[in-house]
Coordinates of C-alpha atoms and ligand atoms in Angstrom, one line a residue:
X89 CA 0.0 0.0 0.0
X90 CA 1.3 3.4 -0.9
X91 CA 0.4 7.1 -0.4
X92 CA 1.8 10.2 -2.0
X93 CA 3.6 12.9 -0.2
X94 CA 4.2 16.4 -1.7
X95 CA 8.0 16.9 -1.4
X96 CA 8.5 20.0 -3.5
X97 CA 6.8 22.8 -5.2
X98 CA 7.7 25.6 -7.7
X99 CA 6.1 28.3 -9.7
X100 CA 6.7 30.6 -12.6
X101 CA 5.1 33.9 -13.7
X102 CA 5.8 35.7 -16.9
X103 CA 7.8 38.9 -16.4
X104 CA 5.2 41.3 -17.9
X105 CA 2.6 42.5 -15.4
X106 CA -0.5 44.4 -16.4
X107 CA -2.4 46.6 -13.9
X108 CA -6.1 47.4 -13.8
X109 CA -5.4 51.0 -14.9
X110 CA -3.6 49.7 -18.0
X111 CA -6.6 47.6 -18.8
X112 CA -8.9 50.6 -18.3
X113 CA -7.0 52.2 -21.3
X114 CA -8.2 49.3 -23.5
X115 CA -11.8 48.6 -22.3
X116 CA -14.5 50.4 -20.4
X117 CA -13.5 49.4 -16.9
X118 CA -11.8 50.8 -13.8
X119 CA -9.4 49.8 -11.1
X120 CA -12.2 50.4 -8.6
X121 CA -14.7 48.1 -10.3
X122 CA -12.2 45.3 -10.7
X123 CA -10.9 45.5 -7.2
X124 CA -14.3 45.7 -5.6
X125 CA -15.9 42.9 -7.6
X126 CA -12.9 40.5 -7.8
X127 CA -10.0 41.6 -5.6
X128 CA -7.7 41.5 -8.6
X129 CA -5.1 44.3 -8.9
X130 CA -2.8 43.0 -11.6
X131 CA -2.0 39.9 -13.6
X132 CA 1.0 38.5 -15.5
X133 CA 0.8 38.1 -19.3
X134 CA 3.1 35.8 -21.3
X135 CA 5.4 37.5 -23.9
X136 CA 5.0 36.9 -27.6
X137 CA 6.4 33.4 -28.3
X138 CA 6.3 32.4 -24.6
X139 CA 4.3 29.3 -24.5
X140 CA 2.4 27.2 -21.9
X141 CA 5.3 24.7 -22.1
X142 CA 7.8 27.4 -21.2
X143 CA 5.9 28.4 -18.1
X144 CA 5.4 24.8 -17.2
X145 CA 9.0 23.8 -17.7
X146 CA 10.2 26.7 -15.5
X147 CA 7.8 25.8 -12.7
X148 CA 8.7 22.1 -13.0
X149 CA 12.4 22.8 -12.7
X150 CA 11.8 24.9 -9.6
X151 CA 9.7 22.1 -8.1
X152 CA 12.4 19.5 -8.8
X153 CA 15.1 21.8 -7.2
X154 CA 12.8 22.4 -4.2
X155 CA 12.3 18.6 -3.8
X156 CA 16.0 18.1 -4.2
X157 CA 15.7 15.4 -6.9
X158 CA 17.0 15.1 -10.5
X159 CA 14.5 15.0 -13.4
X160 CA 15.6 11.5 -14.1
X161 CA 13.6 10.2 -11.1
X162 CA 10.3 11.4 -12.5
X163 CA 8.3 8.5 -13.8
X164 CA 5.0 10.3 -14.5
X165 CA 4.0 13.8 -15.7
X166 CA 0.4 15.0 -15.4
X167 CA 0.0 18.5 -16.7
X168 CA -3.3 20.4 -16.3
X169 CA -4.1 23.0 -18.9
X170 CA -6.8 24.4 -21.2
X171 CA -4.3 26.3 -23.2
X172 CA -1.9 23.7 -24.6
X173 CA 0.8 24.7 -27.0
X174 CA -0.8 22.7 -29.7
X175 CA -4.0 20.6 -30.2
X176 CA -1.7 17.6 -29.9
X177 CA 0.7 16.3 -28.7
X178 CA 0.1 16.9 -25.0
X179 CA 2.1 19.8 -23.5
X180 CA 3.2 17.3 -20.8
X181 CA 5.3 15.5 -23.5
X182 CA 7.0 18.7 -24.5
X183 CA 7.9 19.4 -20.9
X184 CA 9.1 15.8 -20.5
X185 CA 11.5 16.2 -23.5
X186 CA 12.7 19.6 -22.2
X187 CA 13.5 18.1 -18.8
X188 CA 15.7 15.6 -20.7
X189 CA 13.7 12.5 -19.7
X190 CA 11.7 9.9 -21.7
X191 CA 9.8 6.6 -21.2
X192 CA 7.4 7.3 -18.4
X193 CA 3.8 8.4 -19.1
X194 CA 3.2 12.1 -19.7
X195 CA -0.2 13.5 -20.6
X196 CA -2.5 16.5 -20.1
X197 CA -5.6 16.8 -18.1
X198 CA -8.3 19.2 -19.2
X199 CA -10.6 20.3 -16.4
X200 CA -10.2 24.1 -16.9
X201 CA -9.8 25.9 -13.5
X202 CA -10.2 22.6 -11.6
X203 CA -7.4 21.1 -13.7
X204 CA -4.7 21.1 -11.0
X205 CA -6.9 19.3 -8.4
X206 CA -7.9 16.8 -11.1
X207 CA -4.3 16.3 -12.1
X208 CA -3.2 15.9 -8.5
X209 CA -6.0 13.3 -8.0
X210 CA -4.9 11.4 -11.1
X211 CA -1.2 11.3 -10.1
X212 CA -2.2 10.4 -6.5
X213 CA -4.1 7.4 -7.8
X214 CA -1.1 6.3 -9.9
X215 CA 1.0 6.4 -6.7
X216 CA -1.6 4.6 -4.6
X217 CA -1.8 1.9 -7.3
X218 CA 1.9 1.4 -7.2
X219 CA 2.3 2.7 -10.8
X220 CA 4.4 5.8 -10.0
X221 CA 7.2 6.4 -7.4
X222 CA 7.9 10.0 -8.3
X223 CA 5.3 12.1 -10.1
X224 CA 5.4 15.7 -11.4
X225 CA 2.0 17.5 -11.4
X226 CA 1.9 20.8 -13.2
X227 CA -0.8 23.4 -13.7
X228 CA 0.1 25.8 -16.5
X229 CA -1.9 28.3 -18.6
X230 CA -1.6 31.1 -21.1
X231 CA -5.3 32.2 -20.8
X232 CA -4.3 35.6 -22.3
X233 CA -4.4 33.8 -25.7
X234 CA -8.0 32.7 -25.4
X235 CA -9.4 36.0 -24.1
X236 CA -11.6 38.3 -26.1
X237 CA -9.7 41.6 -25.3
X238 CA -12.8 43.6 -26.2
X239 CA -15.0 41.8 -23.6
X240 CA -14.5 43.7 -20.4
X241 CA -16.6 41.2 -18.4
X242 CA -13.9 38.5 -19.0
X243 CA -10.6 40.0 -20.1
X244 CA -9.9 41.7 -16.8
X245 CA -10.2 38.5 -14.8
X246 CA -7.5 36.2 -16.1
X247 CA -3.7 35.9 -16.1
X248 CA -0.9 33.6 -17.2
X249 CA 1.3 31.4 -15.0
X250 CA 2.4 27.9 -13.9
X251 CA 2.9 25.9 -10.7
X252 CA 4.1 22.4 -10.1
X253 CA 4.5 19.9 -7.3
X254 CA 6.5 16.7 -6.9
X255 CA 4.8 13.7 -5.4
X256 CA 6.8 10.8 -3.9
X257 CA 5.4 7.4 -3.0
X258 CA 5.7 6.5 0.7
X259 CA 4.8 3.1 2.1
X260 CA 1.5 2.8 4.0
X261 CA -2.0 4.1 3.4
X262 CA -2.7 7.8 4.0
X263 CA -4.3 8.3 7.4
X264 CA -5.0 11.4 9.3
X265 CA -1.7 11.1 11.3
X266 CA 0.6 10.6 8.3
X267 CA 2.1 13.1 5.9
X268 CA 0.7 12.9 2.4
X269 CA -2.4 13.4 0.3
X270 CA -5.3 12.2 2.5
X271 CA -8.1 12.2 -0.1
X272 CA -9.2 13.8 -3.3
X273 CA -12.8 14.6 -4.4
X274 CA -13.7 15.3 -8.0
X275 CA -17.1 16.2 -9.6
X276 CA -18.5 17.4 -12.9
X277 CA -21.8 18.5 -14.3
X278 CA -21.6 18.8 -18.1
X279 CA -25.2 20.2 -18.3
X280 CA -23.6 23.6 -17.3
X281 CA -21.5 23.8 -20.5
X282 CA -23.0 27.2 -21.6
X283 CA -22.1 28.9 -18.4
X284 CA -18.3 28.9 -19.2
X285 CA -16.8 27.6 -22.4
X286 CA -14.5 28.6 -25.3
X287 CA -16.4 29.2 -28.6
X288 CA -13.9 27.3 -30.8
X289 CA -11.9 24.2 -31.1
X290 CA -10.4 21.7 -33.6
X291 CA -13.6 19.7 -34.1
X292 CA -16.2 22.5 -34.0
X293 CA -14.7 25.6 -35.7
X294 CA -11.1 24.7 -36.5
X295 CA -10.2 27.9 -34.6
X296 CA -9.0 28.3 -31.1
X297 CA -12.0 30.5 -30.0
X298 CA -12.5 32.8 -27.1
X299 CA -13.6 32.3 -23.5
X300 CA -17.3 33.1 -22.9
X301 CA -18.7 33.2 -19.4
X302 CA -22.0 34.0 -17.6
X303 CA -20.1 35.3 -14.6
X304 CA -23.0 35.8 -12.2
X305 CA -24.3 32.3 -12.8
X306 CA -20.8 30.8 -12.4
X307 CA -20.4 32.7 -9.2
X308 CA -23.7 31.3 -7.8
X309 CA -22.7 27.7 -8.6
X310 CA -19.2 28.2 -7.4
X311 CA -20.1 29.2 -3.8
X312 CA -22.5 26.2 -3.5
X313 CA -20.2 23.5 -5.1
X314 CA -17.1 24.7 -3.2
X315 CA -18.9 24.7 0.1
X316 CA -20.1 21.1 -0.6
X317 CA -16.8 19.6 -1.8
X318 CA -14.7 21.1 1.0
X319 CA -17.2 19.8 3.6
X320 CA -17.1 16.4 1.8
X321 CA -13.3 16.3 2.0
X322 CA -13.2 17.1 5.8
X323 CA -16.0 14.6 6.6
X324 CA -14.3 11.8 4.8
X325 CA -11.2 12.3 7.0
X326 CA -13.1 12.8 10.2
X327 CA -11.8 16.4 10.4
X328 CA -13.5 19.7 11.4
X329 CA -12.8 23.1 9.9
X330 CA -10.8 23.9 13.0
X331 CA -8.3 21.2 12.1
X332 CA -7.5 22.9 8.8
X333 CA -4.3 25.0 8.9
X334 CA -4.5 26.4 5.4
X335 CA -7.2 26.8 2.8
X336 CA -5.5 27.0 -0.7
X337 CA -8.4 27.9 -3.0
X338 CA -8.6 28.4 -6.7
X339 CA -8.1 32.2 -7.1
X340 CA -11.0 33.3 -9.3
X341 CA -12.6 35.9 -7.2
X342 CA -11.9 37.2 -3.7
X343 CA -15.6 37.2 -2.9
X344 CA -16.0 33.5 -3.8
X345 CA -13.0 32.7 -1.6
X346 CA -14.2 34.7 1.4
X347 CA -17.6 33.0 1.0
X348 CA -16.1 29.5 1.0
X349 CA -14.0 30.3 4.1
X350 CA -17.0 31.8 5.9
X351 CA -19.2 28.8 5.1
X352 CA -16.5 26.5 6.5
X353 CA -16.0 28.7 9.6
X354 CA -12.3 29.3 8.7
X355 CA -10.5 32.4 10.0
X356 CA -9.4 34.7 7.2
X357 CA -5.8 34.3 8.3
X358 CA -5.9 30.7 7.3
X359 CA -6.7 31.5 3.7
X360 CA -3.9 31.8 1.1
X361 CA -4.7 34.6 -1.3
X362 CA -2.9 35.4 -4.5
X363 CA -5.8 36.6 -6.7
X364 CA -4.9 40.2 -6.0
X365 CA -1.4 39.7 -7.7
X366 CA -2.1 37.0 -10.3
X367 CA -5.8 37.2 -11.2
X368 CA -7.4 33.9 -12.2
X369 CA -4.7 31.7 -13.7
X370 CA -7.0 28.7 -14.1
X371 CA -5.2 25.4 -13.6
X372 CA -2.1 27.3 -12.3
X373 CA -3.8 29.2 -9.5
X374 CA -3.7 26.5 -6.8
X375 CA -0.1 25.5 -7.3
X376 CA 1.0 29.1 -7.6
X377 CA -0.7 29.8 -4.2
X378 CA 0.7 26.7 -2.7
X379 CA 4.2 27.7 -3.8
X380 CA 3.8 31.2 -2.3
X381 CA 2.7 29.9 1.1
X382 CA 5.4 27.2 1.2
X383 CA 8.2 29.6 0.2
X384 CA 7.2 32.3 2.7
X385 CA 7.1 29.7 5.5
X386 CA 3.4 29.8 6.2
X387 CA 2.7 26.1 5.2
X388 CA 4.9 23.9 7.4
X389 CA 5.4 20.2 7.7
X390 CA 2.5 18.5 9.5
X391 CA 0.0 21.2 8.5
X392 CA -3.4 20.2 7.2
X393 CA -3.9 21.9 3.7
X394 CA -7.2 22.0 2.0
X395 CA -7.2 22.8 -1.7
X396 CA -10.3 23.4 -3.9
X397 CA -11.2 24.6 -7.3
X398 CA -14.2 25.0 -9.7
X399 CA -14.2 25.7 -13.4
X400 CA -15.8 25.2 -16.8
X401 CA -17.6 22.0 -17.5
X402 CA -18.6 22.5 -14.7
X403 CA -15.9 20.7 -12.9
X404 CA -15.0 21.1 -9.3
X405 CA -13.0 19.3 -6.7
X406 CA -11.0 19.3 -3.5
X407 CA -7.8 17.7 -2.2
X408 CA -6.8 17.4 1.5
X409 CA -3.2 16.9 2.4
X410 CA -1.0 16.7 5.6
X411 CA 2.1 18.6 4.5
Ligands
LIG288 O1 -12.4 30.2 -12.6 C1 -13.5 29.7 -13.2 C2 -14.7 30.2 -12.5 N1 -15.0 31.6 -12.8 C3 -15.5 32.3 -11.8 O2 -15.5 31.8 -10.7 C4 -16.0 33.7 -12.1 C5 -17.3 33.8 -11.3 N2 -17.9 35.1 -11.5 C6 -17.4 36.3 -11.0 O3 -16.3 36.3 -10.4 C7 -18.2 37.5 -11.1 O4 -19.5 37.1 -11.5 C8 -17.7 38.5 -12.1 C9 -16.4 39.2 -11.5 C10 -17.3 37.9 -13.4 C11 -18.7 39.7 -12.3 O5 -19.0 40.3 -11.1 P1 -20.6 40.5 -10.7 O6 -20.6 41.2 -9.4 O7 -21.3 39.2 -10.8 O8 -21.0 41.5 -11.9 P2 -22.1 41.3 -13.0 O9 -21.6 40.3 -14.0 O10 -23.4 41.1 -12.4 O11 -22.1 42.7 -13.7 C12 -22.4 43.9 -13.0 C13 -22.3 45.1 -13.9 C14 -22.9 44.9 -15.3 O12 -23.5 46.1 -15.7 P3 -25.0 46.3 -15.5 O13 -25.7 45.2 -16.3 O14 -25.3 46.2 -14.0 O15 -25.2 47.7 -16.1 C15 -21.7 44.6 -16.2 O16 -21.9 45.0 -17.5 O17 -20.9 45.3 -14.1 C16 -20.6 45.4 -15.5 N3 -19.3 45.0 -15.8 C17 -18.2 45.8 -15.7 N4 -18.1 47.1 -15.4 C18 -16.8 47.6 -15.4 C19 -18.9 43.7 -16.1 N5 -17.6 43.7 -16.3 C20 -17.1 45.0 -16.0 C21 -15.8 45.5 -16.0 N6 -15.7 46.8 -15.6 N7 -14.7 44.8 -16.3

């Protein structure tokens, strides 16, 4: 019997940062509106020619360095993205080649903003099944490439970035007292397609398309689904909200995060927030936030960390770990 332990994390943000005031020069919006409705103050945008694989590779190399292991030990790469370099092959295989390794499975997971939680669950299940000893899980996005820069209701919300973690197999099942991923919880409801989707794709239009969102409806579903899935994760492990040291939520909107924390009864100091600096980086947002809280010393060994996310599909999920 095996469990997976997160032994390293890393992140990468493109150098170019765009403020709300700069966006207000392009579309009819204001810093005041964006901050009040979302909490976002700025976001990073990939440079021309800087691809999702570039962001992913940089985050992966930092995660490997943080875990103190050479790339050669990685036997599985799961990369969450909705903005792959190409329709195929998977961006995970590009990253694999750039890391100088070959042979182990490498594939992308597409669950939009829930992508990292989905990818973590997939990799955790490989480890539990004895099929991976050292896995790399990456969330990487260049959402700037699928935004309609004329649509103020969406273009102000998103940013580019990448985060990664290294999972190592340890002997013994995951229990409340052990380090490792305690449980993962994934859900989807494809009936909600029209709430959040991209209006293009290889099979439908042969174009990449742009992100379309009914923001208010997504917000309404997000607060319900995230409250349910975080409660489900705690209940499965016999834990109470008080046992949670850190909530590391998907960073879509400050108000959704505050609502989720309040519903759980979690003190605001236990919530890791990056939305202000990164905007919504989709599958990259949870590992970017994790990396920030680990690097600045907030998340320490032994802490109970609750991750959650919700995105297009709809998809949503949570993962609970003892760090
Ligand atoms: O990560 C995947 C999941 N995605 C999410 O979780 C996003 C969920 N939704 C949200 O975060 C929020 O719904 C938004 C931030 C997208 C929008 O906030 P809201 O408080 O729900 O605003 P709204 O959509 O109800 O729009 C209110 C008003 C509208 O004007 P009217 O109809 O009241 O005249 C919009 O046209 O704000 C207007 N508006 C803007 N005004 C200035 C929409 N976007 C902007 C903008 N600047 N950028």
